[in-house]
Amino acid sequence: STLLPDFTGYAIDNNSILLTKRLSSGSFGVVYRAVSLKSRLVKEYAVKCLLNLDPDTPRSEALVREVALHVTVSDHPGIVTIHDVVEGEKFSFIVMDYCPGGDLFQASVARRLFRWNDDLLKQAFMNIIDAVEECHRRGVYHRDLKPDNILISKDGKQTWLTDFGLGTFDMISNEHHVGTPSYMSPECLGKDSREAYLTAHNDIWSLGIILFVMISGEMPWRRAQNDDSVYRDFRRWRTFSGHPVSTEAETLLLRIFTQDPTRRISLARLREEIVKIKTFF
């Protein structure tokens, strides 16, 4: 993103959308807040700006794949809507819904929005499950599920999944270490084995880490491999003592955090078990 100029005050799409404020930047692009100039009602957007690369480069192929993955599921109410992709000579702009409530990481860790609020946590997490379940139903596997990639309404009741930049249409993948290390499953990290892994099972592991963060405001470990002493202790004792996690929530988390991915709880069962939980704290 250091190769991108500052587009604040720049109009795109035949002067119909004005970029007003830089919101965030990642390794491959910058996201701006934007406003529609041509609609009678003020409509706000989030616009992701990306540098166009040679079409044959891996990054260019990845951008095409990101848009294809996102568009495949964009009409689901729990996924950020893509309205348009504006392609210029040097830069491309992905026009999406703007969500002013921030992301789930800020809500869970900085604002502690879900602390002691079982109903709100349950509602938000079930929304996330529904979005991921729909992705999987349509053959889209996210591979970078984390609170930073889930936008949230100010009251915490609605969530929207975003950023499909590391996603795949492949049910089985040989690409290890894809995603954010602290949210990756052991089989995706590929430290102990370099075998191909099931991308849906990897997403379910990531959901377990997200649930833990929503409950406790903390990470359970740095990464799920044996050179992490906290994870090693967890594998030995199978408990989260010292964290504000209820017994019933812990029991469910243990069904997510299985070393053997084929024994991991399914998304459908995960949703059923979340409904049953009386308290997460």
GROMACS .gro file of C-alpha atoms in nm, residues 9-238:
model
  230
    9GLY     CA    1  -1.074   1.410  -0.220
   10TYR     CA    2  -1.054   1.203  -0.540
   11ALA     CA    3  -1.371   1.116  -0.735
   12ILE     CA    4  -1.412   0.780  -0.910
   13ASP     CA    5  -1.667   0.611  -1.136
   14ASN     CA    6  -1.737   0.911  -1.365
   15ASN     CA    7  -1.730   1.151  -1.070
   16SER     CA    8  -2.015   0.967  -0.897
   17ILE     CA    9  -1.829   0.865  -0.578
   18LEU     CA   10  -1.601   1.093  -0.374
   19LEU     CA   11  -1.335   0.941  -0.147
   20THR     CA   12  -1.348   1.148   0.172
   21LYS     CA   13  -1.131   0.983   0.437
   22ARG     CA   14  -0.866   0.712   0.464
   23LEU     CA   15  -0.992   0.441   0.701
   24SER     CA   16  -0.728   0.168   0.701
   25SER     CA   17  -0.449   0.015   0.501
   26GLY     CA   18  -0.335  -0.343   0.461
   27SER     CA   19  -0.051  -0.512   0.281
   28PHE     CA   20  -0.218  -0.483  -0.059
   29GLY     CA   21  -0.459  -0.190  -0.047
   30VAL     CA   22  -0.607   0.110   0.128
   31VAL     CA   23  -0.971   0.146   0.235
   32TYR     CA   24  -1.144   0.486   0.213
   33ARG     CA   25  -1.473   0.618   0.337
   34ALA     CA   26  -1.665   0.757   0.040
   35VAL     CA   27  -1.989   0.933  -0.043
   36SER     CA   28  -2.217   0.918  -0.345
   37LEU     CA   29  -2.230   1.244  -0.544
   38LYS     CA   30  -2.515   1.150  -0.776
   39SER     CA   31  -2.788   1.005  -0.555
   40ARG     CA   32  -3.043   1.234  -0.393
   41LEU     CA   33  -2.991   1.070  -0.055
   42VAL     CA   34  -2.642   1.076   0.095
   43LYS     CA   35  -2.509   0.723   0.056
   44GLU     CA   36  -2.182   0.622   0.218
   45TYR     CA   37  -1.947   0.352   0.093
   46ALA     CA   38  -1.620   0.189   0.185
   47VAL     CA   39  -1.388   0.183  -0.117
   48LYS     CA   40  -1.086  -0.046  -0.130
   49CYS     CA   41  -0.814   0.091  -0.357
   50LEU     CA   42  -0.564  -0.149  -0.515
   51LEU     CA   43  -0.268  -0.105  -0.745
   52ASN     CA   44  -0.314  -0.274  -1.083
   53LEU     CA   45  -0.036  -0.519  -1.152
   54ASP     CA   46   0.069  -0.711  -1.459
   55PRO     CA   47  -0.222  -0.955  -1.521
   56ASP     CA   48   0.015  -1.252  -1.508
   57THR     CA   49   0.153  -1.176  -1.160
   58PRO     CA   50   0.031  -1.389  -0.866
   59ARG     CA   51  -0.096  -1.078  -0.685
   60SER     CA   52  -0.307  -0.974  -0.984
   61GLU     CA   53  -0.453  -1.325  -1.002
   62ALA     CA   54  -0.521  -1.305  -0.627
   63LEU     CA   55  -0.713  -0.978  -0.672
   64VAL     CA   56  -0.929  -1.133  -0.943
   65ARG     CA   57  -0.991  -1.431  -0.713
   66GLU     CA   58  -1.073  -1.206  -0.414
   67VAL     CA   59  -1.339  -1.019  -0.612
   68ALA     CA   60  -1.478  -1.346  -0.756
   69LEU     CA   61  -1.503  -1.504  -0.410
   70HIS     CA   62  -1.662  -1.196  -0.254
   71VAL     CA   63  -1.910  -1.143  -0.537
   72THR     CA   64  -2.020  -1.509  -0.507
   73VAL     CA   65  -2.152  -1.445  -0.154
   74SER     CA   66  -2.201  -1.066  -0.158
   75ASP     CA   67  -2.583  -1.082  -0.154
   76HIS     CA   68  -2.598  -1.255   0.187
   77PRO     CA   69  -2.715  -1.019   0.467
   78GLY     CA   70  -2.420  -1.116   0.688
   79ILE     CA   71  -2.156  -1.036   0.426
   80VAL     CA   72  -2.042  -0.690   0.315
   81THR     CA   73  -2.206  -0.609  -0.020
   82ILE     CA   74  -1.989  -0.528  -0.323
   83HIS     CA   75  -2.167  -0.264  -0.532
   84ASP     CA   76  -1.914  -0.212  -0.807
   85VAL     CA   77  -1.557  -0.271  -0.919
   86VAL     CA   78  -1.413   0.035  -1.093
   87GLU     CA   79  -1.106  -0.046  -1.298
   88GLY     CA   80  -0.874   0.236  -1.398
   89GLU     CA   81  -0.549   0.229  -1.589
   90LYS     CA   82  -0.324   0.209  -1.283
   91PHE     CA   83  -0.564   0.145  -0.995
   92SER     CA   84  -0.879  -0.053  -0.919
   93PHE     CA   85  -1.148   0.041  -0.668
   94ILE     CA   86  -1.387  -0.203  -0.500
   95VAL     CA   87  -1.701  -0.018  -0.387
   96MET     CA   88  -1.861  -0.180  -0.081
   97ASP     CA   89  -2.105  -0.104   0.199
   98TYR     CA   90  -1.972   0.126   0.470
   99CYS     CA   91  -2.018  -0.006   0.824
  100PRO     CA   92  -1.967   0.277   1.075
  101GLY     CA   93  -1.965   0.051   1.383
  102GLY     CA   94  -1.604  -0.060   1.335
  103ASP     CA   95  -1.482  -0.418   1.355
  104LEU     CA   96  -1.537  -0.705   1.595
  105PHE     CA   97  -1.183  -0.681   1.735
  106GLN     CA   98  -1.238  -0.325   1.859
  107ALA     CA   99  -1.581  -0.426   1.994
  108SER     CA  100  -1.452  -0.737   2.176
  109VAL     CA  101  -1.114  -0.618   2.304
  110ALA     CA  102  -1.120  -0.237   2.330
  111ARG     CA  103  -1.491  -0.178   2.404
  112ARG     CA  104  -1.563  -0.515   2.572
  113LEU     CA  105  -1.908  -0.490   2.415
  114PHE     CA  106  -2.003  -0.853   2.485
  115ARG     CA  107  -1.873  -0.877   2.843
  116TRP     CA  108  -2.142  -1.041   3.058
  117ASN     CA  109  -2.396  -0.995   2.777
  118ASP     CA  110  -2.490  -1.350   2.677
  119ASP     CA  111  -2.780  -1.254   2.451
  120LEU     CA  112  -2.578  -1.004   2.248
  121LEU     CA  113  -2.279  -1.236   2.215
  122LYS     CA  114  -2.505  -1.523   2.106
  123GLN     CA  115  -2.685  -1.309   1.848
  124ALA     CA  116  -2.362  -1.171   1.699
  125PHE     CA  117  -2.182  -1.506   1.689
  126MET     CA  118  -2.479  -1.683   1.531
  127ASN     CA  119  -2.485  -1.414   1.261
  128ILE     CA  120  -2.118  -1.491   1.193
  129ILE     CA  121  -2.186  -1.867   1.178
  130ASP     CA  122  -2.473  -1.808   0.933
  131ALA     CA  123  -2.247  -1.603   0.703
  132VAL     CA  124  -1.967  -1.862   0.709
  133GLU     CA  125  -2.216  -2.146   0.657
  134GLU     CA  126  -2.352  -1.969   0.348
  135CYS     CA  127  -1.998  -1.919   0.217
  136HIS     CA  128  -1.928  -2.291   0.254
  137ARG     CA  129  -2.262  -2.380   0.093
  138ARG     CA  130  -2.157  -2.179  -0.213
  139GLY     CA  131  -1.807  -2.328  -0.219
  140VAL     CA  132  -1.625  -2.027  -0.072
  141TYR     CA  133  -1.371  -2.084   0.208
  142HIS     CA  134  -1.246  -1.767   0.379
  143ARG     CA  135  -0.916  -1.880   0.540
  144ASP     CA  136  -0.867  -1.550   0.724
  145LEU     CA  137  -1.159  -1.542   0.966
  146LYS     CA  138  -1.069  -1.310   1.255
  147PRO     CA  139  -1.243  -1.026   1.441
  148ASP     CA  140  -1.060  -0.766   1.228
  149ASN     CA  141  -1.236  -0.905   0.918
  150ILE     CA  142  -1.585  -0.889   1.068
  151LEU     CA  143  -1.757  -0.551   1.070
  152ILE     CA  144  -2.023  -0.479   1.328
  153SER     CA  145  -2.315  -0.243   1.387
  154LYS     CA  146  -2.276   0.009   1.670
  155ASP     CA  147  -2.519  -0.185   1.890
  156GLY     CA  148  -2.338  -0.514   1.819
  157LYS     CA  149  -2.645  -0.694   1.689
  158GLN     CA  150  -2.544  -0.713   1.322
  159THR     CA  151  -2.219  -0.841   1.174
  160TRP     CA  152  -2.077  -0.845   0.822
  161LEU     CA  153  -1.798  -1.067   0.699
  162THR     CA  154  -1.541  -0.899   0.473
  163ASP     CA  155  -1.193  -0.932   0.316
  164PHE     CA  156  -1.183  -1.245   0.101
  165GLY     CA  157  -0.824  -1.174  -0.007
  166LEU     CA  158  -0.692  -1.509   0.121
  167GLY     CA  159  -1.002  -1.712   0.038
  168THR     CA  160  -1.028  -2.009  -0.194
  169PHE     CA  161  -1.280  -2.214  -0.389
  170ASP     CA  162  -1.081  -2.529  -0.302
  171MET     CA  163  -1.227  -2.765  -0.039
  172ILE     CA  164  -0.883  -2.919   0.008
  173SER     CA  165  -0.567  -2.707   0.007
  174ASN     CA  166  -0.193  -2.765   0.003
  175GLU     CA  167  -0.124  -2.397   0.077
  176HIS     CA  168  -0.003  -2.390   0.436
  177HIS     CA  169   0.038  -2.085   0.658
  178VAL     CA  170  -0.238  -1.893   0.478
  179GLY     CA  171  -0.420  -1.647   0.704
  180THR     CA  172  -0.329  -1.491   1.039
  181PRO     CA  173  -0.113  -1.730   1.247
  182SER     CA  174  -0.300  -1.694   1.579
  183TYR     CA  175  -0.630  -1.786   1.408
  184MET     CA  176  -0.496  -2.074   1.195
  185SER     CA  177  -0.569  -2.438   1.269
  186PRO     CA  178  -0.274  -2.670   1.343
  187GLU     CA  179  -0.318  -2.838   1.004
  188CYS     CA  180  -0.311  -2.501   0.822
  189LEU     CA  181   0.000  -2.392   1.012
  190GLY     CA  182   0.156  -2.712   0.879
  191LYS     CA  183   0.433  -2.720   1.138
  192ASP     CA  184   0.379  -3.082   1.246
  193SER     CA  185   0.255  -3.212   0.911
  194ARG     CA  186   0.264  -3.088   0.553
  195GLU     CA  187  -0.044  -3.280   0.445
  196ALA     CA  188  -0.328  -3.116   0.254
  197TYR     CA  189  -0.604  -2.985   0.481
  198LEU     CA  190  -0.979  -2.927   0.462
  199THR     CA  191  -1.044  -2.554   0.428
  200ALA     CA  192  -1.392  -2.572   0.588
  201HIS     CA  193  -1.250  -2.736   0.903
  202ASN     CA  194  -0.982  -2.466   0.916
  203ASP     CA  195  -1.253  -2.195   0.908
  204ILE     CA  196  -1.432  -2.366   1.199
  205TRP     CA  197  -1.112  -2.357   1.408
  206SER     CA  198  -1.084  -1.983   1.337
  207LEU     CA  199  -1.445  -1.937   1.454
  208GLY     CA  200  -1.344  -2.100   1.783
  209ILE     CA  201  -1.069  -1.842   1.834
  210ILE     CA  202  -1.316  -1.564   1.747
  211LEU     CA  203  -1.566  -1.699   2.003
  212PHE     CA  204  -1.292  -1.713   2.268
  213VAL     CA  205  -1.195  -1.350   2.196
  214MET     CA  206  -1.560  -1.237   2.213
  215ILE     CA  207  -1.601  -1.405   2.553
  216SER     CA  208  -1.271  -1.315   2.718
  217GLY     CA  209  -1.126  -1.021   2.523
  218GLU     CA  210  -0.804  -1.225   2.501
  219MET     CA  211  -0.631  -1.475   2.273
  220PRO     CA  212  -0.613  -1.836   2.399
  221TRP     CA  213  -0.254  -1.878   2.267
  222ARG     CA  214  -0.013  -1.723   2.017
  223ARG     CA  215  -0.036  -2.008   1.767
  224ALA     CA  216  -0.165  -2.366   1.770
  225GLN     CA  217   0.162  -2.554   1.749
  226ASN     CA  218   0.376  -2.737   2.001
  227ASP     CA  219   0.652  -2.476   2.023
  228ASP     CA  220   0.392  -2.245   2.183
  229SER     CA  221   0.402  -2.338   2.553
  230VAL     CA  222   0.048  -2.208   2.620
  231TYR     CA  223  -0.095  -2.423   2.341
  232ARG     CA  224   0.115  -2.718   2.458
  233ASP     CA  225  -0.034  -2.683   2.807
  234PHE     CA  226  -0.384  -2.664   2.657
  235ARG     CA  227  -0.327  -2.989   2.466
  236ARG     CA  228  -0.209  -3.154   2.786
  237TRP     CA  229  -0.478  -3.029   3.028
  238ARG     CA  230  -0.768  -2.946   2.787
   0.00000   0.00000   0.00000
